[in-house]
PDB file of C-alpha atoms and ligand atoms in Angstrom:
ATOM      1  CA  MET A 122     142.709 160.565  37.272  1.00 67.00           C
ATOM      2  CA  GLU A 123     144.522 157.512  35.935  1.00 91.00           C
ATOM      3  CA  THR A 124     148.118 156.471  36.434  1.00 97.00           C
ATOM      4  CA  ARG A 125     150.234 158.529  34.054  1.00 98.00           C
ATOM      5  CA  PHE A 126     153.641 157.879  32.519  1.00 98.00           C
ATOM      6  CA  GLY A 127     156.133 160.284  31.006  1.00 98.00           C
ATOM      7  CA  PRO A 128     159.769 161.357  30.837  1.00 98.00           C
ATOM      8  CA  SER A 129     161.918 163.811  32.714  1.00 97.00           C
ATOM      9  CA  GLY A 130     163.172 166.139  29.970  1.00 97.00           C
ATOM     10  CA  ASN A 131     163.562 165.160  26.315  1.00 97.00           C
ATOM     11  CA  SER A 132     164.885 161.892  24.917  1.00 96.00           C
ATOM     12  CA  LEU A 133     167.867 161.942  22.563  1.00 96.00           C
ATOM     13  CA  SER A 134     165.553 160.586  19.856  1.00 97.00           C
ATOM     14  CA  PHE A 135     163.350 163.689  20.197  1.00 97.00           C
ATOM     15  CA  TYR A 136     166.279 165.818  19.013  1.00 97.00           C
ATOM     16  CA  GLN A 137     167.501 163.220  16.508  1.00 97.00           C
ATOM     17  CA  GLN A 138     164.098 163.429  14.849  1.00 96.00           C
ATOM     18  CA  GLY A 139     164.687 167.138  14.307  1.00 97.00           C
ATOM     19  CA  HIS A 140     162.728 168.627  17.179  1.00 97.00           C
ATOM     20  CA  LYS A 141     164.329 171.670  18.746  1.00 94.00           C
ATOM     21  CA  SER A 142     161.923 173.052  21.334  1.00 96.00           C
ATOM     22  CA  SER A 143     160.138 171.527  24.318  1.00 97.00           C
ATOM     23  CA  VAL A 144     157.022 173.209  22.922  1.00 98.00           C
ATOM     24  CA  GLU A 145     156.958 170.241  20.514  1.00 98.00           C
ATOM     25  CA  ALA A 146     157.260 167.689  23.343  1.00 98.00           C
ATOM     26  CA  PRO A 147     153.592 167.286  24.408  1.00 98.00           C
ATOM     27  CA  LYS A 148     152.423 166.194  20.943  1.00 98.00           C
ATOM     28  CA  TRP A 149     155.479 163.954  20.534  1.00 98.00           C
ATOM     29  CA  LEU A 150     154.753 162.263  23.875  1.00 98.00           C
ATOM     30  CA  ALA A 151     151.032 161.898  23.188  1.00 98.00           C
ATOM     31  CA  ASP A 152     151.901 160.185  19.887  1.00 98.00           C
ATOM     32  CA  MET A 153     153.875 157.625  21.955  1.00 97.00           C
ATOM     33  CA  GLY A 154     150.873 157.030  24.209  1.00 98.00           C
ATOM     34  CA  LEU A 155     152.373 158.941  27.153  1.00 98.00           C
ATOM     35  CA  SER A 156     150.499 161.431  29.355  1.00 98.00           C
ATOM     36  CA  ALA A 157     153.019 163.161  31.637  1.00 98.00           C
ATOM     37  CA  TYR A 158     156.052 165.389  31.166  1.00 98.00           C
ATOM     38  CA  GLU A 159     158.485 166.757  33.725  1.00 98.00           C
ATOM     39  CA  TYR A 160     160.104 169.948  32.553  1.00 98.00           C
ATOM     40  CA  SER A 161     163.625 170.209  33.892  1.00 96.00           C
ATOM     41  CA  CYS A 162     164.785 173.448  35.535  1.00 95.00           C
ATOM     42  CA  THR A 163     167.567 171.547  37.279  1.00 93.00           C
ATOM     43  CA  LYS A 164     170.267 173.968  36.080  1.00 92.00           C
ATOM     44  CA  GLY A 165     168.224 177.058  36.924  1.00 94.00           C
ATOM     45  CA  VAL A 166     164.804 178.537  36.141  1.00 95.00           C
ATOM     46  CA  LYS A 167     165.635 180.127  32.812  1.00 95.00           C
ATOM     47  CA  ILE A 168     162.460 179.475  30.844  1.00 96.00           C
ATOM     48  CA  LYS A 169     160.679 182.542  29.456  1.00 96.00           C
ATOM     49  CA  LYS A 170     157.062 183.187  30.303  1.00 97.00           C
ATOM     50  CA  ASP A 171     156.011 182.981  26.643  1.00 97.00           C
ATOM     51  CA  THR A 172     157.721 179.600  26.068  1.00 97.00           C
ATOM     52  CA  ALA A 173     156.250 178.224  29.293  1.00 98.00           C
ATOM     53  CA  ALA A 174     152.767 179.311  28.219  1.00 98.00           C
ATOM     54  CA  ARG A 175     153.199 177.661  24.808  1.00 98.00           C
ATOM     55  CA  ILE A 176     154.309 174.368  26.409  1.00 98.00           C
ATOM     56  CA  GLY A 177     151.276 174.653  28.687  1.00 98.00           C
ATOM     57  CA  ASP A 178     148.892 175.171  25.753  1.00 98.00           C
ATOM     58  CA  GLU A 179     150.282 172.143  23.962  1.00 98.00           C
ATOM     59  CA  ALA A 180     150.140 170.009  27.117  1.00 98.00           C
ATOM     60  CA  ASN A 181     146.532 171.013  27.567  1.00 98.00           C
ATOM     61  CA  LYS A 182     145.703 170.165  23.989  1.00 98.00           C
ATOM     62  CA  TYR A 183     147.291 166.686  24.226  1.00 98.00           C
ATOM     63  CA  ASP A 184     146.302 165.893  27.838  1.00 98.00           C
ATOM     64  CA  ILE A 185     149.845 165.792  29.225  1.00 98.00           C
ATOM     65  CA  ALA A 186     150.187 166.351  33.007  1.00 98.00           C
ATOM     66  CA  LEU A 187     153.053 168.791  33.590  1.00 98.00           C
ATOM     67  CA  SER A 188     155.444 169.021  36.499  1.00 98.00           C
ATOM     68  CA  ILE A 189     158.636 171.023  36.957  1.00 98.00           C
ATOM     69  CA  HIS A 190     161.891 169.815  38.507  1.00 98.00           C
ATOM     70  CA  ALA A 191     163.413 172.690  40.515  1.00 98.00           C
ATOM     71  CA  PRO A 192     167.192 173.450  40.462  1.00 97.00           C
ATOM     72  CA  TYR A 193     169.576 170.813  41.806  1.00 94.00           C
ATOM     73  CA  TYR A 194     171.482 173.259  43.976  1.00 93.00           C
ATOM     74  CA  ILE A 195     168.602 173.837  46.392  1.00 97.00           C
ATOM     75  CA  ASN A 196     169.626 173.041  49.958  1.00 97.00           C
ATOM     76  CA  LEU A 197     166.979 173.685  52.589  1.00 97.00           C
ATOM     77  CA  ALA A 198     169.450 172.611  55.282  1.00 97.00           C
ATOM     78  CA  SER A 199     172.441 174.724  54.278  1.00 96.00           C
ATOM     79  CA  PRO A 200     174.336 176.023  57.335  1.00 95.00           C
ATOM     80  CA  ASP A 201     174.690 179.320  55.399  1.00 96.00           C
ATOM     81  CA  SER A 202     171.538 181.423  55.889  1.00 96.00           C
ATOM     82  CA  LYS A 203     172.116 183.231  52.588  1.00 98.00           C
ATOM     83  CA  LYS A 204     172.068 179.878  50.770  1.00 97.00           C
ATOM     84  CA  ARG A 205     168.851 178.928  52.544  1.00 97.00           C
ATOM     85  CA  ASP A 206     167.314 182.252  51.415  1.00 98.00           C
ATOM     86  CA  ASN A 207     168.421 181.499  47.854  1.00 97.00           C
ATOM     87  CA  SER A 208     166.929 178.016  48.079  1.00 98.00           C
ATOM     88  CA  VAL A 209     163.571 179.524  49.066  1.00 98.00           C
ATOM     89  CA  ASN A 210     163.838 181.804  46.026  1.00 98.00           C
ATOM     90  CA  TYR A 211     164.697 178.964  43.613  1.00 98.00           C
ATOM     91  CA  ILE A 212     161.606 177.050  44.679  1.00 98.00           C
ATOM     92  CA  ILE A 213     159.442 180.190  44.366  1.00 98.00           C
ATOM     93  CA  GLN A 214     160.874 180.791  40.866  1.00 98.00           C
ATOM     94  CA  SER A 215     160.011 177.192  39.959  1.00 98.00           C
ATOM     95  CA  LEU A 216     156.461 177.721  41.248  1.00 98.00           C
ATOM     96  CA  GLU A 217     156.124 180.866  39.117  1.00 98.00           C
ATOM     97  CA  ALA A 218     157.305 178.971  36.030  1.00 98.00           C
ATOM     98  CA  ALA A 219     154.832 176.215  36.933  1.00 98.00           C
ATOM     99  CA  ARG A 220     152.079 178.835  37.034  1.00 98.00           C
ATOM    100  CA  TRP A 221     153.005 180.117  33.547  1.00 98.00           C
ATOM    101  CA  MET A 222     153.038 176.543  32.235  1.00 98.00           C
ATOM    102  CA  GLY A 223     150.001 175.272  34.059  1.00 98.00           C
ATOM    103  CA  ALA A 224     152.179 172.648  35.771  1.00 98.00           C
ATOM    104  CA  LYS A 225     150.500 171.297  38.907  1.00 98.00           C
ATOM    105  CA  ARG A 226     153.588 169.975  40.705  1.00 98.00           C
ATOM    106  CA  VAL A 227     157.096 171.195  41.557  1.00 98.00           C
ATOM    107  CA  VAL A 228     159.648 168.526  42.485  1.00 98.00           C
ATOM    108  CA  PHE A 229     162.722 169.532  44.487  1.00 98.00           C
ATOM    109  CA  HIS A 230     165.707 167.928  46.201  1.00 97.00           C
ATOM    110  CA  PRO A 231     165.642 168.823  49.916  1.00 97.00           C
ATOM    111  CA  GLY A 232     169.424 169.189  50.224  1.00 96.00           C
ATOM    112  CA  ALA A 233     172.406 167.779  52.045  1.00 94.00           C
ATOM    113  CA  CYS A 234     173.397 167.095  55.636  1.00 91.00           C
ATOM    114  CA  SER A 235     176.676 169.067  55.328  1.00 84.00           C
ATOM    115  CA  ASN A 236     178.541 168.711  58.637  1.00 85.00           C
ATOM    116  CA  MET A 237     175.412 168.443  60.722  1.00 90.00           C
ATOM    117  CA  ASP A 238     173.894 165.367  62.259  1.00 94.00           C
ATOM    118  CA  ARG A 239     170.809 164.241  60.327  1.00 95.00           C
ATOM    119  CA  GLY A 240     168.357 165.361  63.008  1.00 95.00           C
ATOM    120  CA  SER A 241     169.657 168.950  63.064  1.00 96.00           C
ATOM    121  CA  ALA A 242     169.780 169.084  59.264  1.00 96.00           C
ATOM    122  CA  LEU A 243     166.181 167.890  59.089  1.00 97.00           C
ATOM    123  CA  GLU A 244     165.020 170.486  61.640  1.00 97.00           C
ATOM    124  CA  LEU A 245     166.680 173.241  59.625  1.00 97.00           C
ATOM    125  CA  ALA A 246     165.125 171.936  56.397  1.00 97.00           C
ATOM    126  CA  LEU A 247     161.653 171.820  57.965  1.00 98.00           C
ATOM    127  CA  ASP A 248     162.038 175.426  59.064  1.00 98.00           C
ATOM    128  CA  THR A 249     163.114 176.540  55.561  1.00 98.00           C
ATOM    129  CA  LEU A 250     160.294 174.519  54.004  1.00 98.00           C
ATOM    130  CA  LYS A 251     157.753 176.335  56.175  1.00 98.00           C
ATOM    131  CA  ARG A 252     159.135 179.630  54.855  1.00 98.00           C
ATOM    132  CA  VAL A 253     158.719 178.351  51.282  1.00 98.00           C
ATOM    133  CA  ILE A 254     155.091 177.416  51.970  1.00 98.00           C
ATOM    134  CA  ASN A 255     154.295 180.780  53.606  1.00 98.00           C
ATOM    135  CA  GLU A 256     155.892 182.716  50.771  1.00 98.00           C
ATOM    136  CA  ALA A 257     154.117 180.612  48.142  1.00 98.00           C
ATOM    137  CA  ASP A 258     150.790 181.273  49.883  1.00 98.00           C
ATOM    138  CA  ASP A 259     151.515 185.026  50.063  1.00 98.00           C
ATOM    139  CA  MET A 260     152.195 185.048  46.321  1.00 98.00           C
ATOM    140  CA  GLY A 261     149.070 183.085  45.445  1.00 98.00           C
ATOM    141  CA  LEU A 262     151.087 180.025  44.403  1.00 98.00           C
ATOM    142  CA  GLY A 263     149.875 177.751  47.193  1.00 97.00           C
ATOM    143  CA  ASP A 264     147.753 175.563  44.919  1.00 98.00           C
ATOM    144  CA  ILE A 265     150.821 174.206  43.097  1.00 98.00           C
ATOM    145  CA  VAL A 266     151.899 171.041  44.872  1.00 98.00           C
ATOM    146  CA  LEU A 267     155.391 170.930  46.375  1.00 98.00           C
ATOM    147  CA  CYS A 268     156.916 167.451  46.049  1.00 98.00           C
ATOM    148  CA  PRO A 269     160.152 166.851  48.030  1.00 98.00           C
ATOM    149  CA  GLU A 270     162.100 163.949  46.528  1.00 97.00           C
ATOM    150  CA  THR A 271     163.790 160.938  48.099  1.00 96.00           C
ATOM    151  CA  LEU A 272     167.510 161.127  47.278  1.00 93.00           C
ATOM    152  CA  GLY A 273     170.088 158.466  46.546  1.00 91.00           C
ATOM    153  CA  LYS A 274     173.329 159.523  48.231  1.00 91.00           C
ATOM    154  CA  LEU A 275     173.881 158.825  51.897  1.00 90.00           C
ATOM    155  CA  ASN A 276     175.124 162.347  52.678  1.00 92.00           C
ATOM    156  CA  GLN A 277     171.994 163.905  51.181  1.00 93.00           C
ATOM    157  CA  LEU A 278     168.915 164.803  53.187  1.00 94.00           C
ATOM    158  CA  GLY A 279     166.149 162.767  51.624  1.00 94.00           C
ATOM    159  CA  SER A 280     165.677 159.288  53.028  1.00 94.00           C
ATOM    160  CA  LEU A 281     162.118 158.016  52.719  1.00 96.00           C
ATOM    161  CA  GLU A 282     161.466 158.838  56.380  1.00 97.00           C
ATOM    162  CA  GLU A 283     162.902 162.355  56.014  1.00 97.00           C
ATOM    163  CA  VAL A 284     160.784 163.114  52.952  1.00 98.00           C
ATOM    164  CA  LEU A 285     157.661 161.824  54.703  1.00 98.00           C
ATOM    165  CA  ARG A 286     158.455 164.047  57.691  1.00 98.00           C
ATOM    166  CA  MET A 287     158.716 167.026  55.309  1.00 98.00           C
ATOM    167  CA  CYS A 288     155.357 166.176  53.750  1.00 98.00           C
ATOM    168  CA  ARG A 289     153.782 166.254  57.199  1.00 98.00           C
ATOM    169  CA  VAL A 290     154.526 169.986  57.457  1.00 98.00           C
ATOM    170  CA  ASP A 291     151.496 170.722  55.278  1.00 98.00           C
ATOM    171  CA  GLU A 292     148.808 168.392  54.003  1.00 97.00           C
ATOM    172  CA  ARG A 293     149.044 169.811  50.473  1.00 98.00           C
ATOM    173  CA  LEU A 294     152.539 168.374  49.930  1.00 98.00           C
ATOM    174  CA  LEU A 295     153.003 165.112  48.035  1.00 98.00           C
ATOM    175  CA  PRO A 296     156.169 163.003  48.177  1.00 98.00           C
ATOM    176  CA  THR A 297     158.273 162.329  45.091  1.00 98.00           C
ATOM    177  CA  ILE A 298     159.290 158.736  45.625  1.00 98.00           C
ATOM    178  CA  ASP A 299     162.345 158.030  43.499  1.00 97.00           C
ATOM    179  CA  PHE A 300     162.578 154.244  43.703  1.00 96.00           C
ATOM    180  CA  GLY A 301     165.957 154.192  41.949  1.00 94.00           C
ATOM    181  CA  HIS A 302     167.274 156.521  44.647  1.00 93.00           C
ATOM    182  CA  ILE A 303     165.766 154.434  47.463  1.00 92.00           C
ATOM    183  CA  HIS A 304     167.330 151.338  45.913  1.00 89.00           C
ATOM    184  CA  ALA A 305     170.731 153.078  45.866  1.00 88.00           C
ATOM    185  CA  TYR A 306     170.338 154.628  49.328  1.00 89.00           C
ATOM    186  CA  THR A 307     169.522 151.240  50.846  1.00 89.00           C
ATOM    187  CA  GLY A 308     172.361 149.438  49.049  1.00 89.00           C
ATOM    188  CA  GLY A 309     170.014 147.534  46.731  1.00 88.00           C
ATOM    189  CA  GLY A 310     167.024 147.246  49.056  1.00 87.00           C
ATOM    190  CA  LEU A 311     164.270 147.075  46.421  1.00 88.00           C
ATOM    191  CA  LYS A 312     164.132 143.628  44.888  1.00 93.00           C
ATOM    192  CA  THR A 313     160.809 141.955  45.486  1.00 95.00           C
ATOM    193  CA  TYR A 314     157.144 142.858  45.427  1.00 96.00           C
ATOM    194  CA  GLU A 315     157.265 142.723  49.233  1.00 97.00           C
ATOM    195  CA  ASP A 316     160.070 145.324  49.334  1.00 96.00           C
ATOM    196  CA  TYR A 317     157.972 147.746  47.282  1.00 97.00           C
ATOM    197  CA  LYS A 318     154.810 146.996  49.200  1.00 97.00           C
ATOM    198  CA  ALA A 319     156.600 147.732  52.485  1.00 97.00           C
ATOM    199  CA  ALA A 320     157.705 151.122  51.120  1.00 96.00           C
ATOM    200  CA  LEU A 321     154.159 151.943  49.981  1.00 98.00           C
ATOM    201  CA  ASP A 322     152.749 150.864  53.361  1.00 98.00           C
ATOM    202  CA  THR A 323     155.246 153.146  55.120  1.00 98.00           C
ATOM    203  CA  ILE A 324     154.058 156.088  53.004  1.00 98.00           C
ATOM    204  CA  GLU A 325     150.415 155.241  53.659  1.00 98.00           C
ATOM    205  CA  GLU A 326     151.034 155.094  57.417  1.00 98.00           C
ATOM    206  CA  ALA A 327     152.735 158.493  57.412  1.00 98.00           C
ATOM    207  CA  LEU A 328     150.521 160.414  54.969  1.00 98.00           C
ATOM    208  CA  GLY A 329     147.320 158.435  54.474  1.00 98.00           C
ATOM    209  CA  MET A 330     145.826 156.706  51.450  1.00 98.00           C
ATOM    210  CA  GLU A 331     144.829 159.838  49.512  1.00 98.00           C
ATOM    211  CA  ARG A 332     148.360 161.206  49.359  1.00 98.00           C
ATOM    212  CA  LEU A 333     149.860 157.797  48.674  1.00 98.00           C
ATOM    213  CA  LYS A 334     147.386 157.337  45.842  1.00 98.00           C
ATOM    214  CA  HIS A 335     148.391 160.542  44.062  1.00 98.00           C
ATOM    215  CA  MET A 336     152.095 160.542  44.849  1.00 98.00           C
ATOM    216  CA  HIS A 337     154.758 161.507  42.340  1.00 98.00           C
ATOM    217  CA  ILE A 338     157.162 158.746  41.275  1.00 98.00           C
ATOM    218  CA  HIS A 339     160.585 158.846  39.665  1.00 97.00           C
ATOM    219  CA  PHE A 340     161.945 155.619  38.255  1.00 96.00           C
ATOM    220  CA  SER A 341     165.169 154.581  36.559  1.00 93.00           C
ATOM    221  CA  ARG A 342     167.892 151.958  36.887  1.00 88.00           C
ATOM    222  CA  VAL A 343     170.624 153.341  39.154  1.00 83.00           C
ATOM    223  CA  GLU A 344     174.202 152.281  39.740  1.00 84.00           C
ATOM    224  CA  PHE A 345     175.358 152.730  43.326  1.00 85.00           C
ATOM    225  CA  THR A 346     178.426 152.450  45.544  1.00 87.00           C
ATOM    226  CA  LYS A 347     178.941 152.490  49.332  1.00 86.00           C
ATOM    227  CA  GLY A 348     177.994 156.177  49.324  1.00 86.00           C
ATOM    228  CA  GLY A 349     174.746 155.520  47.490  1.00 89.00           C
ATOM    229  CA  GLU A 350     173.663 156.713  44.035  1.00 89.00           C
ATOM    230  CA  LYS A 351     176.386 156.915  41.400  1.00 87.00           C
ATOM    231  CA  LYS A 352     174.689 157.110  37.997  1.00 85.00           C
ATOM    232  CA  HIS A 353     171.341 156.741  36.257  1.00 87.00           C
ATOM    233  CA  TRP A 354     171.192 154.130  33.472  1.00 83.00           C
ATOM    234  CA  THR A 355     168.578 152.997  30.957  1.00 88.00           C
ATOM    235  CA  PHE A 356     166.156 150.066  30.871  1.00 86.00           C
ATOM    236  CA  ALA A 357     168.565 148.309  28.487  1.00 82.00           C
ATOM    237  CA  ASP A 358     171.235 148.306  31.228  1.00 84.00           C
ATOM    238  CA  THR A 359     169.705 145.359  33.034  1.00 85.00           C
ATOM    239  CA  GLN A 360     172.776 144.756  35.208  1.00 85.00           C
ATOM    240  CA  TYR A 361     171.453 147.633  37.360  1.00 83.00           C
ATOM    241  CA  GLY A 362     168.268 147.576  39.434  1.00 81.00           C
ATOM    242  CA  PRO A 363     165.644 148.139  40.468  1.00 91.00           C
ATOM    243  CA  GLU A 364     162.992 146.325  38.410  1.00 91.00           C
ATOM    244  CA  PHE A 365     159.731 148.057  37.583  1.00 96.00           C
ATOM    245  CA  ARG A 366     157.439 144.999  37.288  1.00 96.00           C
ATOM    246  CA  PRO A 367     157.108 144.240  41.030  1.00 97.00           C
ATOM    247  CA  LEU A 368     156.450 147.940  41.681  1.00 97.00           C
ATOM    248  CA  ALA A 369     153.752 147.969  38.995  1.00 97.00           C
ATOM    249  CA  ARG A 370     152.115 145.036  40.727  1.00 97.00           C
ATOM    250  CA  ALA A 371     152.229 146.795  44.133  1.00 97.00           C
ATOM    251  CA  ILE A 372     150.782 150.008  42.641  1.00 97.00           C
ATOM    252  CA  ILE A 373     147.957 148.124  40.951  1.00 97.00           C
ATOM    253  CA  GLU A 374     147.119 145.980  43.971  1.00 96.00           C
ATOM    254  CA  LYS A 375     146.899 149.050  46.211  1.00 96.00           C
ATOM    255  CA  GLY A 376     144.734 150.869  43.654  1.00 96.00           C
ATOM    256  CA  LEU A 377     147.107 153.850  43.290  1.00 98.00           C
ATOM    257  CA  LYS A 378     146.992 156.489  40.523  1.00 98.00           C
ATOM    258  CA  PRO A 379     150.448 158.102  40.648  1.00 98.00           C
ATOM    259  CA  ILE A 380     152.296 160.146  38.042  1.00 98.00           C
ATOM    260  CA  ILE A 381     155.328 158.040  37.075  1.00 98.00           C
ATOM    261  CA  ILE A 382     158.276 159.907  35.564  1.00 98.00           C
ATOM    262  CA  CYS A 383     161.184 158.070  33.967  1.00 97.00           C
ATOM    263  CA  GLU A 384     164.674 159.476  34.529  1.00 94.00           C
ATOM    264  CA  SER A 385     166.636 157.116  32.288  1.00 90.00           C
ATOM    265  CA  ARG A 386     169.714 158.543  30.646  1.00 92.00           C
ATOM    266  CA  GLY A 387     168.791 159.529  27.075  1.00 94.00           C
ATOM    267  CA  THR A 388     165.895 157.095  26.602  1.00 95.00           C
ATOM    268  CA  MET A 389     163.520 158.489  29.207  1.00 96.00           C
ATOM    269  CA  ALA A 390     160.487 158.643  26.915  1.00 97.00           C
ATOM    270  CA  GLU A 391     161.095 155.178  25.445  1.00 97.00           C
ATOM    271  CA  ASP A 392     161.561 153.716  28.918  1.00 96.00           C
ATOM    272  CA  ALA A 393     158.443 155.524  30.210  1.00 98.00           C
ATOM    273  CA  LYS A 394     156.588 153.807  27.380  1.00 98.00           C
ATOM    274  CA  GLU A 395     158.110 150.469  28.410  1.00 97.00           C
ATOM    275  CA  MET A 396     156.943 151.050  31.997  1.00 97.00           C
ATOM    276  CA  LYS A 397     153.445 151.742  30.718  1.00 97.00           C
ATOM    277  CA  GLU A 398     153.530 148.484  28.746  1.00 97.00           C
ATOM    278  CA  ILE A 399     154.768 146.517  31.784  1.00 97.00           C
ATOM    279  CA  TYR A 400     152.021 148.131  33.871  1.00 97.00           C
ATOM    280  CA  GLU A 401     149.342 147.186  31.361  1.00 96.00           C
ATOM    281  CA  SER A 402     150.681 143.642  31.082  1.00 96.00           C
ATOM    282  CA  VAL A 403     150.413 143.254  34.868  1.00 96.00           C
ATOM    283  CA  ILE A 404     146.807 144.513  34.748  1.00 94.00           C
ATOM    284  CA  ASN A 405     146.041 142.007  32.015  1.00 92.00           C
ATOM    285  CA  GLY A 406     147.666 139.226  34.044  1.00 86.00           C
ATOM    286  CA  ARG A 407     150.509 138.553  31.645  1.00 72.00           C
TER     287      ARG A 407
HETATM  288 ZN1   ZN B 566     165.298 164.697  41.166  1.00 66.69          ZN
END
């Protein structure tokens, strides 16, 4: 499998051109030279089985790798046991939708630290994650890859180290490395090729080369404050980091084949295409 690029959700231009349904997205993306698409269930898993299957057929036809982003309100570390139960259910619902669609990956936000210290919150999240994995296996959904995501706000549970710890619960898990979030979480810590390479080396040490190679990536320019992530911007908003080019170089030099999803605001497909062009220009030594 080659490195793939695609958007999270649909660009504004997709709708401006008269498209109404995500069923039309795979062809639209393939026409732009893209090969991945993250379907957003961030406000709840509301997609109907029939629609999911139609998106899946189109993605198959146009060679688009599908993933699903699970609801934002998942919190594996909630102090409220009912909310942890619900979080397990939201991830299972996302896995079911992934099955209908033929999506191979489900991305989710681990949660927040609430009033706990980080260590206790992480322990609780690991316990809830194990329940998710057991339930997924019982339901025959264990082949769909769970991808916990690095988060951008300091009070969230999802530093790089925390996500890597979660991935060590089961060797089937892959990390979603959101470099915009890491940049925000670390107060602007991703600037140079060396910064990116250090992050990739950390992942390799924790999970091994195979999982690093096939990891899931989110990328966008992110504005941040003292508390971390504030807002996602577009590639045109160059006053905000991080930059993709040094990451492209680190990915290429390590021989990785990730799926790279762009989460720009409104121009996610266009910016995914720009990332692909930057990536190819680095390969060609330009
Ligand atoms: Zn996310």
